[in-house]
């Protein structure tokens, strides 16, 4: 999770300093108050905006100033647009800005730590998972390894080190793709995985030879759509703490009587009047939108808390997203009669997971499968394709690890974290990490809807996944060979934290879900780590 302090664990010099839960996990939450009224070169980004002229509003960061001015011109923006800007804007997004010397997003000096940073065992087991899938699928040639959102590259480093010891598997790997929005993190990944920050220009973005498998390049790009899709290749896709960083739209089910009727719809280019007039009576999904706080309003923050630049309000008018996103699944429709229900939907996540499914199984229509009793209602796939992509034979796998809900729809889960503390997601845009719970069921629905030739396993708790992958045995072997007491302590605390099911551990909060090929008429094969709990 954005848990607290992996790098503490990996770099501490004395056992006594290794406090397993010294740093808060990312799912810690700041209570949101909804307003009652309504190789590349990295961009260098100043941490403070220019001093305001007299009478001008003071913003906490240059990005806040940009967003504030944009919203003043075009009207409130969706939570998704706000999140997107805060995380990946070229004007100083959380991931895309270049941290100043000594500053870091990850680790003790940074804002949060993640499982791969806590223990090498995590990435090693994921490497073994990939190998087990590759064996189970008949040792395919032309393998692509893809990771979305690799952070510092630590997970991929542990995965590739492990995989390179399985010679025939390593030989089958043709390319490694890292989908990363941050130029500065691309360089860090280059340093770790290729031994250089000097990345060369490539067709999809940047490249450098992999230090573990020299016959193959690591390729960087900013979006999964740039990763080539080939009928005969077998993609193995990893997404660790990626989906929680994907922008969410938030909707509240508002009784028609409580919101003044409006005949306009807000769009990014301004309000428009729908042809069919005001919307029908009854409950309606209204989008929660982001706008600047009133600089003259009385200060309601506690001492030491920053007054947020922005706040969230209920949009009075329908937005383009409120008109169609909540209609996408029966899961949302079931809440239509529940006053004030809140749902979070991440179309970008659904688009990514659909892309994973299509890479593995080919686009819908390749094989048809009757719906299973009790399976989720079909949703319309979000397609990123111009032409449906077909595969002669489904192959590959996607492994998604993150925190989120397994059977409910996330609500009120947008959170800000800074220096291991929960803060308002609306303060210091670009300096605060934003994330939201992952809706695993929505991901599963979307994958199944995108390709008839995949099945989804899980989500299972991370503790279950890692325990059945043999974390204890692997850790014991490493402990036996540990060269000193410090290494032993680090290993011991690290692996236990990954499967700890308590409130500060990562075993229960984090889930694992796998997308693998579905072969009609063949007995279901559960992937390693997913001993039960089959969906689809
Ligand atoms: N997987 C890593 C890092 C998780 S943080 C770990 O577990 O340690 C999220 C990662 O996703 C970062 O690398 C961030 O730069 C990247 N990211 C966030 N939004 C992205 C987007 N829209 N496209 C591509 N990468 C993105």
PDB file of C-alpha atoms in Angstrom, residues 122-123 125-127 129-130 144-150 155-160 163 177-179 224 235-243 352 356 397-401 465 513:
ATOM      1  CA  UNK A 122       7.162 -10.016  -3.175  1.00  0.00           C
ATOM      2  CA  UNK A 123       8.634  -9.473  -6.653  1.00  0.00           C
ATOM      3  CA  UNK A 125       7.034 -14.622  -6.034  1.00  0.00           C
ATOM      4  CA  UNK A 126       5.450 -12.628  -8.832  1.00  0.00           C
ATOM      5  CA  UNK A 127       8.308 -13.724 -11.109  1.00  0.00           C
ATOM      6  CA  UNK A 129       3.855 -16.734 -10.759  1.00  0.00           C
ATOM      7  CA  UNK A 130       4.649 -15.624 -14.313  1.00  0.00           C
ATOM      8  CA  UNK A 144       6.008  -9.779 -23.829  1.00  0.00           C
ATOM      9  CA  UNK A 145       6.371  -8.663 -20.230  1.00  0.00           C
ATOM     10  CA  UNK A 146       4.360  -5.495 -19.589  1.00  0.00           C
ATOM     11  CA  UNK A 147       4.115  -3.492 -16.378  1.00  0.00           C
ATOM     12  CA  UNK A 148       1.829  -0.508 -15.973  1.00  0.00           C
ATOM     13  CA  UNK A 149       2.873   2.105 -13.411  1.00  0.00           C
ATOM     14  CA  UNK A 150       6.245   0.625 -12.365  1.00  0.00           C
ATOM     15  CA  UNK A 155       8.978  -4.906  -8.672  1.00  0.00           C
ATOM     16  CA  UNK A 156      10.231  -5.384 -12.234  1.00  0.00           C
ATOM     17  CA  UNK A 157      13.794  -5.647 -10.977  1.00  0.00           C
ATOM     18  CA  UNK A 158      12.887  -8.500  -8.615  1.00  0.00           C
ATOM     19  CA  UNK A 159      10.693 -10.133 -11.283  1.00  0.00           C
ATOM     20  CA  UNK A 160      13.376 -10.010 -13.989  1.00  0.00           C
ATOM     21  CA  UNK A 163      12.762 -14.881 -14.304  1.00  0.00           C
ATOM     22  CA  UNK A 177       7.329  -2.759 -21.845  1.00  0.00           C
ATOM     23  CA  UNK A 178       6.969  -0.272 -19.021  1.00  0.00           C
ATOM     24  CA  UNK A 179       3.938   2.003 -19.215  1.00  0.00           C
ATOM     25  CA  UNK A 224      -0.718   0.865 -22.927  1.00  0.00           C
ATOM     26  CA  UNK A 235       1.570 -10.859 -22.994  1.00  0.00           C
ATOM     27  CA  UNK A 236       2.191 -11.130 -19.261  1.00  0.00           C
ATOM     28  CA  UNK A 237       0.908  -7.939 -17.689  1.00  0.00           C
ATOM     29  CA  UNK A 238       1.537  -6.653 -14.161  1.00  0.00           C
ATOM     30  CA  UNK A 239      -0.345  -3.826 -12.455  1.00  0.00           C
ATOM     31  CA  UNK A 240       0.732  -3.179  -8.896  1.00  0.00           C
ATOM     32  CA  UNK A 241      -0.839  -0.134  -7.219  1.00  0.00           C
ATOM     33  CA  UNK A 242      -1.613   1.277 -10.643  1.00  0.00           C
ATOM     34  CA  UNK A 243      -5.404   1.217 -10.669  1.00  0.00           C
ATOM     35  CA  UNK A 352      -7.035  -0.401 -19.286  1.00  0.00           C
ATOM     36  CA  UNK A 356      -5.446  -6.350 -20.981  1.00  0.00           C
ATOM     37  CA  UNK A 397      -2.056 -13.364 -18.217  1.00  0.00           C
ATOM     38  CA  UNK A 398      -2.610 -10.184 -16.245  1.00  0.00           C
ATOM     39  CA  UNK A 399      -1.974  -9.954 -12.519  1.00  0.00           C
ATOM     40  CA  UNK A 400      -3.528  -7.008 -10.719  1.00  0.00           C
ATOM     41  CA  UNK A 401      -2.574  -6.235  -7.117  1.00  0.00           C
ATOM     42  CA  UNK A 465      -2.149 -15.194  -2.723  1.00  0.00           C
ATOM     43  CA  UNK A 513      -6.869 -10.703  -9.279  1.00  0.00           C
TER      44      UNK A 513
END
